[in-house]
PDB file of C-alpha atoms in Angstrom:
ATOM      1  CA  MET A   1      99.205  70.516 161.214  1.00 45.00           C
ATOM      2  CA  MET A   2     101.328  71.045 158.090  1.00 44.00           C
ATOM      3  CA  GLY A   3     103.982  68.787 159.609  1.00 49.00           C
ATOM      4  CA  ALA A   4     101.392  66.071 160.159  1.00 45.00           C
ATOM      5  CA  TRP A   5     100.187  66.252 156.563  1.00 43.00           C
ATOM      6  CA  SER A   6     103.795  66.236 155.376  1.00 46.00           C
ATOM      7  CA  ARG A   7     104.431  62.994 157.242  1.00 46.00           C
ATOM      8  CA  ALA A   8     101.218  61.513 155.855  1.00 42.00           C
ATOM      9  CA  LEU A   9     102.213  62.407 152.308  1.00 43.00           C
ATOM     10  CA  THR A  10     105.634  60.899 152.898  1.00 41.00           C
ATOM     11  CA  CYS A  11     103.985  57.654 153.999  1.00 40.00           C
ATOM     12  CA  LEU A  12     101.805  57.652 150.873  1.00 40.00           C
ATOM     13  CA  THR A  13     104.767  58.421 148.622  1.00 41.00           C
ATOM     14  CA  LEU A  14     106.727  55.489 150.021  1.00 37.00           C
ATOM     15  CA  LEU A  15     103.799  53.174 149.381  1.00 37.00           C
ATOM     16  CA  LEU A  16     103.396  54.370 145.805  1.00 42.00           C
ATOM     17  CA  ALA A  17     107.125  54.038 145.203  1.00 38.00           C
ATOM     18  CA  THR A  18     107.187  50.382 146.242  1.00 36.00           C
ATOM     19  CA  PRO A  19     108.106  48.340 143.138  1.00 40.00           C
ATOM     20  CA  ALA A  20     105.694  45.813 141.690  1.00 48.00           C
ATOM     21  CA  LEU A  21     106.398  42.164 142.407  1.00 61.00           C
ATOM     22  CA  THR A  22     106.240  41.360 138.708  1.00 68.00           C
ATOM     23  CA  THR A  23     107.935  43.599 136.123  1.00 82.00           C
ATOM     24  CA  ASP A  24     106.162  44.105 132.799  1.00 93.00           C
ATOM     25  CA  ILE A  25     107.922  42.959 129.616  1.00 97.00           C
ATOM     26  CA  THR A  26     107.672  46.518 128.253  1.00 97.00           C
ATOM     27  CA  ASP A  27     109.546  48.001 131.232  1.00 98.00           C
ATOM     28  CA  LEU A  28     112.637  49.629 129.715  1.00 98.00           C
ATOM     29  CA  PRO A  29     114.996  49.170 132.715  1.00 98.00           C
ATOM     30  CA  PHE A  30     114.002  45.485 132.859  1.00 99.00           C
ATOM     31  CA  ILE A  31     114.646  45.059 129.134  1.00 99.00           C
ATOM     32  CA  LYS A  32     117.978  46.866 129.319  1.00 99.00           C
ATOM     33  CA  THR A  33     119.164  44.747 132.242  1.00 99.00           C
ATOM     34  CA  CYS A  34     118.205  41.478 130.536  1.00 99.00           C
ATOM     35  CA  VAL A  35     120.031  42.437 127.339  1.00 99.00           C
ATOM     36  CA  THR A  36     123.074  43.926 129.074  1.00 99.00           C
ATOM     37  CA  GLU A  37     123.584  40.925 131.341  1.00 99.00           C
ATOM     38  CA  HIS A  38     123.409  38.488 128.449  1.00 99.00           C
ATOM     39  CA  ASN A  39     125.832  40.481 126.316  1.00 99.00           C
ATOM     40  CA  GLN A  40     128.262  40.892 129.193  1.00 99.00           C
ATOM     41  CA  HIS A  41     128.547  37.136 129.620  1.00 99.00           C
ATOM     42  CA  ARG A  42     128.746  36.611 125.851  1.00 99.00           C
ATOM     43  CA  ALA A  43     131.563  39.129 125.483  1.00 99.00           C
ATOM     44  CA  ASN A  44     133.665  37.534 128.207  1.00 99.00           C
ATOM     45  CA  VAL A  45     133.668  33.862 127.261  1.00 99.00           C
ATOM     46  CA  GLN A  46     136.860  31.858 127.687  1.00 98.00           C
ATOM     47  CA  PRO A  47     138.327  30.807 125.366  1.00 98.00           C
ATOM     48  CA  ALA A  48     137.488  33.985 123.446  1.00 98.00           C
ATOM     49  CA  ALA A  49     134.930  33.859 120.635  1.00 99.00           C
ATOM     50  CA  SER A  50     135.485  34.921 117.030  1.00 99.00           C
ATOM     51  CA  ASN A  51     131.818  34.902 115.955  1.00 99.00           C
ATOM     52  CA  MET A  52     129.778  35.984 118.989  1.00 99.00           C
ATOM     53  CA  ARG A  53     126.762  38.027 117.923  1.00 99.00           C
ATOM     54  CA  TYR A  54     125.420  40.971 119.889  1.00 99.00           C
ATOM     55  CA  MET A  55     122.034  40.132 121.401  1.00 99.00           C
ATOM     56  CA  THR A  56     118.991  42.445 121.280  1.00 99.00           C
ATOM     57  CA  TRP A  57     115.455  42.322 122.676  1.00 99.00           C
ATOM     58  CA  ASP A  58     112.593  40.646 120.856  1.00 99.00           C
ATOM     59  CA  GLU A  59     108.973  41.407 121.686  1.00 98.00           C
ATOM     60  CA  GLY A  60     107.631  38.100 120.384  1.00 98.00           C
ATOM     61  CA  LEU A  61     110.033  36.061 122.504  1.00 98.00           C
ATOM     62  CA  ALA A  62     109.114  38.149 125.555  1.00 98.00           C
ATOM     63  CA  VAL A  63     105.387  37.577 124.959  1.00 97.00           C
ATOM     64  CA  THR A  64     105.996  33.831 124.851  1.00 98.00           C
ATOM     65  CA  ALA A  65     108.159  33.997 127.990  1.00 98.00           C
ATOM     66  CA  ARG A  66     105.417  35.908 129.817  1.00 97.00           C
ATOM     67  CA  ALA A  67     102.703  33.494 128.716  1.00 97.00           C
ATOM     68  CA  TRP A  68     104.668  30.480 129.931  1.00 97.00           C
ATOM     69  CA  ALA A  69     105.855  32.139 133.155  1.00 97.00           C
ATOM     70  CA  ARG A  70     102.254  32.850 134.146  1.00 96.00           C
ATOM     71  CA  LYS A  71     101.715  29.112 134.563  1.00 97.00           C
ATOM     72  CA  CYS A  72     104.091  29.114 137.579  1.00 98.00           C
ATOM     73  CA  LEU A  73     105.392  25.741 136.457  1.00 98.00           C
ATOM     74  CA  PHE A  74     109.090  24.856 136.383  1.00 99.00           C
ATOM     75  CA  ILE A  75     109.173  22.767 133.221  1.00 98.00           C
ATOM     76  CA  HIS A  76     110.117  23.814 129.689  1.00 98.00           C
ATOM     77  CA  ASN A  77     107.501  25.147 127.316  1.00 98.00           C
ATOM     78  CA  THR A  78     105.896  22.109 125.722  1.00 97.00           C
ATOM     79  CA  HIS A  79     105.380  24.000 122.434  1.00 97.00           C
ATOM     80  CA  LEU A  80     109.043  24.847 121.745  1.00 97.00           C
ATOM     81  CA  LYS A  81     109.324  22.274 118.947  1.00 93.00           C
ATOM     82  CA  GLU A  82     106.043  23.298 117.308  1.00 95.00           C
ATOM     83  CA  GLU A  83     106.777  25.771 114.526  1.00 92.00           C
ATOM     84  CA  GLY A  84     104.743  28.977 114.711  1.00 94.00           C
ATOM     85  CA  ARG A  85     103.438  28.377 118.224  1.00 97.00           C
ATOM     86  CA  VAL A  86     106.163  30.153 120.204  1.00 98.00           C
ATOM     87  CA  HIS A  87     107.166  32.871 117.722  1.00 98.00           C
ATOM     88  CA  PRO A  88     105.744  34.333 114.494  1.00 97.00           C
ATOM     89  CA  VAL A  89     109.141  34.302 112.714  1.00 97.00           C
ATOM     90  CA  PHE A  90     111.669  32.055 114.459  1.00 97.00           C
ATOM     91  CA  SER A  91     111.087  28.385 113.714  1.00 95.00           C
ATOM     92  CA  SER A  92     113.666  27.443 116.338  1.00 95.00           C
ATOM     93  CA  VAL A  93     113.363  28.928 119.843  1.00 98.00           C
ATOM     94  CA  GLY A  94     115.477  28.195 122.920  1.00 99.00           C
ATOM     95  CA  GLU A  95     114.507  28.659 126.557  1.00 99.00           C
ATOM     96  CA  ASN A  96     116.125  29.086 129.966  1.00 99.00           C
ATOM     97  CA  LEU A  97     114.209  28.831 133.251  1.00 99.00           C
ATOM     98  CA  TRP A  98     115.039  30.066 136.735  1.00 99.00           C
ATOM     99  CA  ALA A  99     112.961  29.936 139.924  1.00 99.00           C
ATOM    100  CA  GLY A 100     113.588  31.138 143.459  1.00 98.00           C
ATOM    101  CA  THR A 101     112.121  32.923 146.456  1.00 98.00           C
ATOM    102  CA  HIS A 102     114.180  36.096 145.868  1.00 97.00           C
ATOM    103  CA  PHE A 103     114.663  37.471 142.360  1.00 98.00           C
ATOM    104  CA  SER A 104     116.995  39.770 140.459  1.00 98.00           C
ATOM    105  CA  VAL A 105     117.679  39.698 136.726  1.00 99.00           C
ATOM    106  CA  GLN A 106     121.419  39.822 137.347  1.00 99.00           C
ATOM    107  CA  GLY A 107     121.343  36.955 139.832  1.00 99.00           C
ATOM    108  CA  ALA A 108     119.200  34.705 137.651  1.00 99.00           C
ATOM    109  CA  ILE A 109     121.301  35.155 134.508  1.00 99.00           C
ATOM    110  CA  LYS A 110     124.518  34.801 136.513  1.00 99.00           C
ATOM    111  CA  SER A 111     123.297  31.454 137.845  1.00 99.00           C
ATOM    112  CA  TRP A 112     123.010  30.265 134.247  1.00 99.00           C
ATOM    113  CA  ALA A 113     126.394  31.665 133.246  1.00 99.00           C
ATOM    114  CA  ASP A 114     128.051  30.114 136.302  1.00 99.00           C
ATOM    115  CA  GLU A 115     127.408  26.667 134.836  1.00 99.00           C
ATOM    116  CA  VAL A 116     130.591  27.292 132.814  1.00 99.00           C
ATOM    117  CA  LYS A 117     132.529  25.803 135.736  1.00 98.00           C
ATOM    118  CA  ASP A 118     131.152  22.380 134.806  1.00 98.00           C
ATOM    119  CA  TYR A 119     131.562  22.759 131.027  1.00 99.00           C
ATOM    120  CA  SER A 120     134.595  21.809 128.939  1.00 98.00           C
ATOM    121  CA  TYR A 121     134.739  23.704 125.654  1.00 98.00           C
ATOM    122  CA  SER A 122     137.427  21.478 124.159  1.00 97.00           C
ATOM    123  CA  THR A 123     135.599  18.198 124.781  1.00 98.00           C
ATOM    124  CA  MET A 124     131.998  19.533 124.820  1.00 98.00           C
ATOM    125  CA  THR A 125     131.380  17.641 128.053  1.00 98.00           C
ATOM    126  CA  CYS A 126     129.492  18.700 131.161  1.00 98.00           C
ATOM    127  CA  LYS A 127     129.893  17.485 134.732  1.00 98.00           C
ATOM    128  CA  GLN A 128     126.409  18.524 135.860  1.00 98.00           C
ATOM    129  CA  VAL A 129     124.029  21.002 134.159  1.00 98.00           C
ATOM    130  CA  CYS A 130     125.445  23.278 131.438  1.00 99.00           C
ATOM    131  CA  GLY A 131     122.611  23.847 128.959  1.00 99.00           C
ATOM    132  CA  HIS A 132     121.616  27.219 130.400  1.00 99.00           C
ATOM    133  CA  TYR A 133     125.194  28.479 130.043  1.00 99.00           C
ATOM    134  CA  THR A 134     125.626  27.224 126.481  1.00 99.00           C
ATOM    135  CA  GLN A 135     122.340  28.874 125.458  1.00 99.00           C
ATOM    136  CA  VAL A 136     123.411  32.204 126.968  1.00 99.00           C
ATOM    137  CA  VAL A 137     126.688  32.117 124.978  1.00 99.00           C
ATOM    138  CA  TRP A 138     125.429  30.443 121.796  1.00 99.00           C
ATOM    139  CA  ALA A 139     127.051  32.582 119.102  1.00 99.00           C
ATOM    140  CA  ASN A 140     124.292  32.366 116.470  1.00 98.00           C
ATOM    141  CA  THR A 141     121.560  33.372 118.920  1.00 99.00           C
ATOM    142  CA  TYR A 142     120.919  37.099 118.522  1.00 99.00           C
ATOM    143  CA  LYS A 143     117.486  37.786 120.051  1.00 99.00           C
ATOM    144  CA  VAL A 144     116.218  37.380 123.603  1.00 99.00           C
ATOM    145  CA  GLY A 145     112.910  38.016 125.348  1.00 99.00           C
ATOM    146  CA  CYS A 146     112.357  37.481 129.068  1.00 99.00           C
ATOM    147  CA  ALA A 147     109.596  37.702 131.663  1.00 98.00           C
ATOM    148  CA  VAL A 148     109.343  37.286 135.420  1.00 98.00           C
ATOM    149  CA  GLN A 149     106.223  36.133 137.239  1.00 98.00           C
ATOM    150  CA  TYR A 150     105.481  36.324 140.953  1.00 98.00           C
ATOM    151  CA  CYS A 151     103.724  33.140 142.079  1.00 98.00           C
ATOM    152  CA  PRO A 152     102.022  33.636 145.480  1.00 98.00           C
ATOM    153  CA  ASN A 153     101.114  29.940 145.635  1.00 98.00           C
ATOM    154  CA  GLY A 154     104.564  28.771 144.610  1.00 98.00           C
ATOM    155  CA  VAL A 155     106.220  27.441 141.461  1.00 99.00           C
ATOM    156  CA  GLU A 156     105.292  23.827 140.802  1.00 98.00           C
ATOM    157  CA  GLN A 157     108.090  21.292 140.273  1.00 98.00           C
ATOM    158  CA  THR A 158     110.496  23.195 142.553  1.00 98.00           C
ATOM    159  CA  PRO A 159     111.852  22.044 145.943  1.00 98.00           C
ATOM    160  CA  PHE A 160     110.413  25.124 147.662  1.00 97.00           C
ATOM    161  CA  TYR A 161     106.836  24.659 146.370  1.00 98.00           C
ATOM    162  CA  PRO A 162     104.272  25.756 147.634  1.00 98.00           C
ATOM    163  CA  ARG A 163     106.139  28.719 149.159  1.00 98.00           C
ATOM    164  CA  GLN A 164     105.638  32.000 147.321  1.00 98.00           C
ATOM    165  CA  ALA A 165     108.305  32.401 144.662  1.00 98.00           C
ATOM    166  CA  PHE A 166     109.295  33.896 141.319  1.00 99.00           C
ATOM    167  CA  ILE A 167     109.819  32.235 137.961  1.00 99.00           C
ATOM    168  CA  PHE A 168     112.016  33.886 135.322  1.00 99.00           C
ATOM    169  CA  VAL A 169     111.839  32.734 131.708  1.00 99.00           C
ATOM    170  CA  CYS A 170     114.043  33.786 128.791  1.00 99.00           C
ATOM    171  CA  ASN A 171     113.389  32.684 125.219  1.00 99.00           C
ATOM    172  CA  TYR A 172     116.018  32.841 122.482  1.00 99.00           C
ATOM    173  CA  GLY A 173     116.097  33.094 118.695  1.00 98.00           C
ATOM    174  CA  THR A 174     117.483  31.239 117.055  1.00 97.00           C
ATOM    175  CA  ALA A 175     117.740  28.366 119.504  1.00 98.00           C
ATOM    176  CA  GLY A 176     121.115  27.220 120.744  1.00 98.00           C
ATOM    177  CA  ASN A 177     122.262  23.854 122.057  1.00 98.00           C
ATOM    178  CA  VAL A 178     122.352  22.187 118.649  1.00 98.00           C
ATOM    179  CA  PHE A 179     123.474  18.579 119.042  1.00 96.00           C
ATOM    180  CA  ASN A 180     127.193  17.929 118.618  1.00 96.00           C
ATOM    181  CA  GLN A 181     128.032  21.606 118.036  1.00 98.00           C
ATOM    182  CA  LYS A 182     130.156  23.931 120.128  1.00 99.00           C
ATOM    183  CA  PRO A 183     128.452  27.137 121.297  1.00 99.00           C
ATOM    184  CA  TYR A 184     130.894  29.382 119.401  1.00 99.00           C
ATOM    185  CA  ARG A 185     134.117  29.420 117.403  1.00 99.00           C
ATOM    186  CA  THR A 186     137.348  30.454 119.059  1.00 99.00           C
ATOM    187  CA  GLY A 187     139.793  33.065 117.822  1.00 98.00           C
ATOM    188  CA  PRO A 188     140.373  36.839 117.704  1.00 98.00           C
ATOM    189  CA  GLU A 189     137.255  38.847 118.514  1.00 98.00           C
ATOM    190  CA  CYS A 190     134.832  39.315 115.581  1.00 98.00           C
ATOM    191  CA  ARG A 191     137.236  37.670 113.106  1.00 98.00           C
ATOM    192  CA  ASP A 192     134.446  35.555 111.647  1.00 98.00           C
ATOM    193  CA  CYS A 193     131.887  38.376 111.375  1.00 97.00           C
ATOM    194  CA  THR A 194     132.841  39.708 107.945  1.00 94.00           C
ATOM    195  CA  GLY A 195     131.474  43.168 107.183  1.00 95.00           C
ATOM    196  CA  GLU A 196     129.960  43.686 110.636  1.00 98.00           C
ATOM    197  CA  LEU A 197     130.758  46.167 113.369  1.00 98.00           C
ATOM    198  CA  CYS A 198     132.813  44.809 116.257  1.00 98.00           C
ATOM    199  CA  GLU A 199     131.638  46.287 119.555  1.00 98.00           C
ATOM    200  CA  ASN A 200     132.974  45.063 122.886  1.00 98.00           C
ATOM    201  CA  ARG A 201     134.036  41.757 121.292  1.00 98.00           C
ATOM    202  CA  LEU A 202     130.545  41.208 119.861  1.00 99.00           C
ATOM    203  CA  CYS A 203     129.419  41.301 116.215  1.00 99.00           C
ATOM    204  CA  ARG A 204     126.775  43.913 115.397  1.00 99.00           C
ATOM    205  CA  ASN A 205     124.580  44.199 112.325  1.00 98.00           C
ATOM    206  CA  THR A 206     122.044  47.014 111.909  1.00 98.00           C
ATOM    207  CA  ASP A 207     119.345  44.926 110.244  1.00 98.00           C
ATOM    208  CA  ARG A 208     119.773  41.961 112.566  1.00 98.00           C
ATOM    209  CA  ASP A 209     119.814  44.124 115.699  1.00 98.00           C
ATOM    210  CA  ALA A 210     116.701  46.142 114.761  1.00 98.00           C
ATOM    211  CA  LEU A 211     113.787  45.976 117.205  1.00 97.00           C
ATOM    212  CA  ARG A 212     110.614  44.542 115.682  1.00 96.00           C
ATOM    213  CA  ASN A 213     106.975  44.698 116.724  1.00 95.00           C
ATOM    214  CA  TYR A 214     104.614  41.765 116.304  1.00 94.00           C
ATOM    215  CA  ASN A 215     100.839  41.857 116.542  1.00 91.00           C
ATOM    216  CA  TRP A 216     100.958  38.328 117.867  1.00 93.00           C
ATOM    217  CA  THR A 217     100.266  36.197 120.912  1.00 94.00           C
ATOM    218  CA  PRO A 218     100.663  32.409 121.212  1.00 96.00           C
ATOM    219  CA  ASP A 219      97.457  30.510 120.505  1.00 95.00           C
ATOM    220  CA  TRP A 220      97.985  28.316 123.570  1.00 94.00           C
ATOM    221  CA  ASP A 221      97.535  31.324 125.863  1.00 88.00           C
ATOM    222  CA  PRO A 222      93.904  32.396 125.313  1.00 55.00           C
ATOM    223  CA  ALA A 223      94.032  34.797 128.256  1.00 65.00           C
ATOM    224  CA  LEU A 224      96.487  36.953 126.329  1.00 56.00           C
ATOM    225  CA  SER A 225      94.998  36.531 122.873  1.00 47.00           C
ATOM    226  CA  GLU A 226      91.532  37.561 124.069  1.00 48.00           C
ATOM    227  CA  CYS A 227      92.738  40.610 125.975  1.00 55.00           C
ATOM    228  CA  GLY A 228      94.040  43.688 124.152  1.00 50.00           C
ATOM    229  CA  SER A 229      96.477  46.275 125.457  1.00 50.00           C
ATOM    230  CA  LEU A 230      93.774  48.398 127.121  1.00 46.00           C
ATOM    231  CA  CYS A 231      92.184  45.340 128.718  1.00 50.00           C
ATOM    232  CA  LYS A 232      95.524  44.170 130.094  1.00 51.00           C
ATOM    233  CA  ALA A 233      96.303  47.642 131.403  1.00 52.00           C
ATOM    234  CA  VAL A 234      92.972  47.765 133.253  1.00 46.00           C
ATOM    235  CA  LEU A 235      93.369  44.257 134.667  1.00 50.00           C
ATOM    236  CA  ILE A 236      96.794  45.144 136.027  1.00 54.00           C
ATOM    237  CA  THR A 237      96.141  48.723 137.135  1.00 59.00           C
ATOM    238  CA  ARG A 238      92.803  48.328 138.944  1.00 57.00           C
ATOM    239  CA  PRO A 239      93.784  45.766 141.602  1.00 58.00           C
ATOM    240  CA  VAL A 240      97.134  47.464 142.188  1.00 60.00           C
ATOM    241  CA  SER A 241      95.434  50.855 142.569  1.00 62.00           C
ATOM    242  CA  LEU A 242      92.851  49.467 144.990  1.00 61.00           C
ATOM    243  CA  LEU A 243      95.563  47.844 147.069  1.00 71.00           C
ATOM    244  CA  VAL A 244      97.549  51.086 147.211  1.00 67.00           C
ATOM    245  CA  ILE A 245      94.430  53.041 148.232  1.00 69.00           C
ATOM    246  CA  PHE A 246      93.495  50.635 151.032  1.00 60.00           C
ATOM    247  CA  ILE A 247      97.039  50.505 152.393  1.00 79.00           C
ATOM    248  CA  SER A 248      97.337  54.297 152.155  1.00 69.00           C
ATOM    249  CA  VAL A 249      94.105  54.872 154.068  1.00 58.00           C
ATOM    250  CA  TYR A 250      95.115  52.343 156.708  1.00 66.00           C
ATOM    251  CA  CYS A 251      98.562  53.930 157.075  1.00 62.00           C
ATOM    252  CA  ILE A 252      97.149  57.446 157.408  1.00 63.00           C
ATOM    253  CA  GLN A 253      94.385  56.471 159.843  1.00 67.00           C
ATOM    254  CA  ARG A 254      96.834  54.568 162.041  1.00 74.00           C
ATOM    255  CA  ARG A 255      98.954  57.691 162.241  1.00 72.00           C
ATOM    256  CA  TYR A 256      96.021  60.107 162.538  1.00 65.00           C
ATOM    257  CA  PRO A 257      93.043  58.288 164.138  1.00 67.00           C
ATOM    258  CA  ASP A 258      90.952  61.476 164.358  1.00 64.00           C
ATOM    259  CA  LEU A 259      91.224  62.160 160.637  1.00 54.00           C
ATOM    260  CA  PHE A 260      88.132  61.284 158.550  1.00 50.00           C
ATOM    261  CA  ALA A 261      87.711  61.170 154.787  1.00 48.00           C
ATOM    262  CA  TYR A 262      84.415  61.352 152.895  1.00 43.00           C
ATOM    263  CA  THR A 263      83.690  60.411 149.282  1.00 39.00           C
TER     264      THR A 263
END
């Protein structure tokens, strides 16, 4: 009997350990991966950069990314040029989008960085699409906030719509891709970052790199602005918990049909 219960508990544990389809923007491993992947590509640009800033996470940018990703729509945020509507501080915000049926942070950011193959630094020309790459390695950009959304009914404006898919959005402050400007200056690492710490070929500044909290949500996303932290936690936790309970009961009863539970 103990062996049977052990197997049942193992089944339940596996169900509970299954990762959520959508990772929250406060999830520390998710944040770390987003930041690390960006900085890795920034540190390894060719030709080498002399003014590439280290990039850190920004809560406000992540909130905007989450709000837009929830639309499951593969077009750029229509409010990016409207000051104060995508961030409480940055007047200029950039954005990269990715969508696909299988998602990883590393894979999505790599797909942007891989556009370098079509970009010529010397002539500032692009054979196909390069804007995602140049935003990732834009030297003056120093904050990033990302969000991923699972879309069971598909991501509109994609070739695989209406198949279930993911959309991944990253917002950047300040925005890159300024007309007629190169993404960074070339030369010895950190040469043009006077008075700043040089770490892994990136320029670090304590004040600039500090994490900041904003009591802010974009006014074009009423679902977020009307729902506080507790409300959002309940909305997320309750359906997930119910799903886990139903699947757990089904799994246990399939394995042990003579077992009954009363509440």
